[in-house]
Coordinates of C-alpha atoms in Angstrom, one line a residue:
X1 CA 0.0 0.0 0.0
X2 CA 1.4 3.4 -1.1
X3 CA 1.0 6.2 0.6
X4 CA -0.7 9.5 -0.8
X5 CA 3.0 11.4 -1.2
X6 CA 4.0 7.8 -2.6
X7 CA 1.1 7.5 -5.3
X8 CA 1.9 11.7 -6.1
X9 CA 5.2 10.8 -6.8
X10 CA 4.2 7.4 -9.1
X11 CA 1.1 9.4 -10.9
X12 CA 4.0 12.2 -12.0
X13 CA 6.8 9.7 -12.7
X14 CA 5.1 7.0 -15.0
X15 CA 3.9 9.3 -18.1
X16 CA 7.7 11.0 -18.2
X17 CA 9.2 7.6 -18.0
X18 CA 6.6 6.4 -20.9
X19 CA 7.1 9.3 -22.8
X20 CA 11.0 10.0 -23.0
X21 CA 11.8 6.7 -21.7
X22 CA 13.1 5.5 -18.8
X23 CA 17.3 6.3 -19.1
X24 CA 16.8 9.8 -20.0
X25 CA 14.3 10.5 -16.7
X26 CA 17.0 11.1 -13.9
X27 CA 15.5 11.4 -10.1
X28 CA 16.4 14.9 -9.8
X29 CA 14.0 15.6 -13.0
X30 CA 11.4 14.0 -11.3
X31 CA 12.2 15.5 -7.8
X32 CA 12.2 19.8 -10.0
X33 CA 9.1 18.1 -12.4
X34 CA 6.7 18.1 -8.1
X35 CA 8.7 20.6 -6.8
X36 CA 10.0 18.7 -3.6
X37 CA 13.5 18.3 -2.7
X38 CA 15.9 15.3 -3.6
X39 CA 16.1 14.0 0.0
X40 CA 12.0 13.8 -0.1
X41 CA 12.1 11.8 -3.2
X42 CA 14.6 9.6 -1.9
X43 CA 13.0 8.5 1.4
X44 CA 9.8 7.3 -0.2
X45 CA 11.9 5.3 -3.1
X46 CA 15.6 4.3 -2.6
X47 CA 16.5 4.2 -6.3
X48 CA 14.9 4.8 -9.4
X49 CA 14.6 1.1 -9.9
X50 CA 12.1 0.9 -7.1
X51 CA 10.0 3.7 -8.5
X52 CA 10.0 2.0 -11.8
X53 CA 8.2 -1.3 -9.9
X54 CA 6.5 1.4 -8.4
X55 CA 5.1 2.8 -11.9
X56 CA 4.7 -0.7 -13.1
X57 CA 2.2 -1.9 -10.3
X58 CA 0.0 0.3 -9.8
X59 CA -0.7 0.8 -13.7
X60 CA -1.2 -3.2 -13.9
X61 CA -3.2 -2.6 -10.8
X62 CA -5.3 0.1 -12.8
X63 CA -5.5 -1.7 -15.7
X64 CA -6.8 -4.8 -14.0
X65 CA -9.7 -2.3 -12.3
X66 CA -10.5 -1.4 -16.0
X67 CA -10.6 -5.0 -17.2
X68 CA -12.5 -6.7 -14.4
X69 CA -15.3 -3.1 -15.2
X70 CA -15.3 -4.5 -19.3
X71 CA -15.3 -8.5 -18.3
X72 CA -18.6 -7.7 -15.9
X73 CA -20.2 -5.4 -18.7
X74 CA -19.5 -7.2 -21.8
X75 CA -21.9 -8.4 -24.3
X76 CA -19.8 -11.5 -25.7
X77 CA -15.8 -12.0 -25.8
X78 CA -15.6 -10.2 -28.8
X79 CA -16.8 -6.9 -27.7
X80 CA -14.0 -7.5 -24.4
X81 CA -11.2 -8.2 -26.8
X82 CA -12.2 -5.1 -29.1
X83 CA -12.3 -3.4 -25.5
X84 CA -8.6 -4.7 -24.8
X85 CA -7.6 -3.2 -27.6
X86 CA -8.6 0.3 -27.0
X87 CA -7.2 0.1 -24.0
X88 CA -3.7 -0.9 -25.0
X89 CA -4.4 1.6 -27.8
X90 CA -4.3 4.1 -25.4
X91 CA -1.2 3.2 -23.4
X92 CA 0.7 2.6 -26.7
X93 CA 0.1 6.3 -28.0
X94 CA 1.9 7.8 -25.0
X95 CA 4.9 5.2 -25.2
X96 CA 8.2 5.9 -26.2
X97 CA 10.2 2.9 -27.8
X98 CA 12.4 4.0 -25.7
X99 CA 10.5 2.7 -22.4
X100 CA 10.2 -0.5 -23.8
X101 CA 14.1 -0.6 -24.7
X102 CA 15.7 0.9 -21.7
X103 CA 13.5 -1.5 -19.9
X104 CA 14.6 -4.8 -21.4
X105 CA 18.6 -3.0 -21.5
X106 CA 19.0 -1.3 -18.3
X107 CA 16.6 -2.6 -15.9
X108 CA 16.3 -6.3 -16.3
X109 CA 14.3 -6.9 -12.4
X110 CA 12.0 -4.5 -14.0
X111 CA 11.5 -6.3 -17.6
X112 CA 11.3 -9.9 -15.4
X113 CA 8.4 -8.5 -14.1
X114 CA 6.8 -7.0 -17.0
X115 CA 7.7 -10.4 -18.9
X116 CA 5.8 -12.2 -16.3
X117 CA 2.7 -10.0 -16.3
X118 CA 2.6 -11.1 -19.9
X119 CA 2.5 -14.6 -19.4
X120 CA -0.7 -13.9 -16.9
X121 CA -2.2 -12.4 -20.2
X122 CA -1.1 -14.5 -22.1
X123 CA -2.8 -17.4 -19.9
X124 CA -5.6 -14.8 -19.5
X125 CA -6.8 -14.6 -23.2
X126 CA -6.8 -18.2 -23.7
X127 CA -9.3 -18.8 -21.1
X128 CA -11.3 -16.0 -22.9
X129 CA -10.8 -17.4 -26.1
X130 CA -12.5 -20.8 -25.0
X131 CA -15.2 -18.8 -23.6
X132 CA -15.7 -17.0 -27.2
X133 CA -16.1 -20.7 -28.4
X134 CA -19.0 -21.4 -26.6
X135 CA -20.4 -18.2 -27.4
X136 CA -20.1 -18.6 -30.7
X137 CA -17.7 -16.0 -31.4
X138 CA -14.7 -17.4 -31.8
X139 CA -13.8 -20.3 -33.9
X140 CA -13.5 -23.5 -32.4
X141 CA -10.7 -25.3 -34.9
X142 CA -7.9 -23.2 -33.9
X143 CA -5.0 -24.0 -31.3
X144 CA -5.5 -21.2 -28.5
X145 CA -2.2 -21.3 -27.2
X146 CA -0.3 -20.3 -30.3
X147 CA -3.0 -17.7 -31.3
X148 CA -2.5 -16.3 -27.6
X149 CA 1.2 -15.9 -28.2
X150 CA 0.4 -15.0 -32.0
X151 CA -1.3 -11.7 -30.3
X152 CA 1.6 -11.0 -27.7
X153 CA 4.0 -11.2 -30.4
X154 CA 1.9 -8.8 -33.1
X155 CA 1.6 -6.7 -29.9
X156 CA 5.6 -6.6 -29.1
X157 CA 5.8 -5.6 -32.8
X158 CA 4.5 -2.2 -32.0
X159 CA 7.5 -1.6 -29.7
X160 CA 9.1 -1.2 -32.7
X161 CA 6.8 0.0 -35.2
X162 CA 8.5 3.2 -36.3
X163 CA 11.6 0.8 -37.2
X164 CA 10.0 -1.8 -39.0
X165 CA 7.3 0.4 -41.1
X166 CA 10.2 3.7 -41.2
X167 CA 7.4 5.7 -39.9
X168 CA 5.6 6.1 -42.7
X169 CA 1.8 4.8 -40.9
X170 CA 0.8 6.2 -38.1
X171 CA 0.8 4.1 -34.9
X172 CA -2.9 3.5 -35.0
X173 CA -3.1 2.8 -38.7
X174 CA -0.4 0.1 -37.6
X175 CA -2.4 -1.6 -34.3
X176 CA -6.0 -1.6 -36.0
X177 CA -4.4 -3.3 -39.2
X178 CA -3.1 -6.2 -36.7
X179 CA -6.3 -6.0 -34.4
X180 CA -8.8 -6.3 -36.8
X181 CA -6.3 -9.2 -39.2
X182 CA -6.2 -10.8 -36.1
X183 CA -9.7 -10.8 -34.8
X184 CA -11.4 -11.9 -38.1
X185 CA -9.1 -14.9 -38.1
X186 CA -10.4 -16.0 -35.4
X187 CA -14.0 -14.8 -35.2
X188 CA -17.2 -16.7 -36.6
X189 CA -19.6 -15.7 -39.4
X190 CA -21.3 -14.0 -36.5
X191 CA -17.7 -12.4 -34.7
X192 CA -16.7 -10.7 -37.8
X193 CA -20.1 -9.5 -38.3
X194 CA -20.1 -8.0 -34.6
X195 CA -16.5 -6.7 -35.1
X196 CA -17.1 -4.5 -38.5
X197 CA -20.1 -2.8 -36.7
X198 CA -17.9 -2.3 -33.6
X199 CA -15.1 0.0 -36.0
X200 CA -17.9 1.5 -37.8
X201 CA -19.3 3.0 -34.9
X202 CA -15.3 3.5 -33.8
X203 CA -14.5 5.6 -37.0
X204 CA -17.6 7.5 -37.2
X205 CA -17.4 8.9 -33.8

């Protein structure tokens, strides 16, 4: 449990660490950025490490809140994945590549922990997948293991999406290609149906 200074300090650092990354953020920015002394910063987080785990849980524990909200008021597994995806959507567009990078180069407790989180989601979307099968959703001649790590690797792609595409799409052109590919492979007559109506409505808002 944080307490309210600790949660000021986490709600400040996390969108300069996603937005310039996390090895160009020093402590002393963060310390001028909430106008509190060094010392201050310091006795609530020991290093910049533990502010990073800091960051990192309590925007899986926010995203989880948001999740549970779309699993209790969703229509079938289809509109929840679509859900999921604007979501991440979200995120994505305030992330640097360089987050993702200094995180798997300079802090590797940190990336452990982000690596495990993804196996939980990983693990997470097959159970939902098998649940979109007895909807009716989701097709039920596919192996949901590999198109569970299908999606987490489409979704590490985007790490690296000004790389691999030179920037020349934007990053949302980019994710909605690979969302919607990926969720009319998988959807029924009836899921692909449901899913054009759902980025109808998207695009026309």
């Amino acid at each position: 449990m944080y307490t309210e200074l600790q949660l000021r300090i986490i709600e400040q650092a996390t969108p300069m660490f996603l937005h310039y990354g996390i090895k160009a953020i020093t402590m002393d920015m963060i310390a001028t950025r909430l106008g509190m002394s060094k010392r201050t910063l310091y006795e609530n987080f020991k290093e910049k490490n533990e502010l990073l785990l800091a960051c990192l849980e309590k925007a899986e524990e926010e995203r989880n809140v948001r999740l549970k909200h779309y699993y209790t008021q969703r229509q079938n597994v289809i509109e929840l994945l679509l859900k999921v995806h604007e979501d991440i959507l979200r995120f994505m567009r305030n992330a640097s590549p360089a987050y993702f990078i200094d995180m798997e180069r300079y802090y590797p407790k940190v990336y452990e922990r982000y690596e495990r989180e993804k196996e939980v989601h990983k693990r997470a979307i097959v159970d939902l997948l098998r649940q979109g099968i007895g909807e009716g959703m989701i097709r039920g001649d596919i192996n949901l293991e590999i198109v569970s790590t299908l999606l987490s690797l489409q979704f590490e792609l985007l790490k690296n999406a000004d790389q691999v595409f030179k920037s020349k799409y934007t990053f949302t052109e980019i994710f909605e290609t690979i969302f919607k590919s990926f969720i009319r492979g998988i959807a029924t007559p009836e899921g692909v149906r449901y899913t054009d109506e759902f980025f109808a409505r998207y695009e026309n808002k």
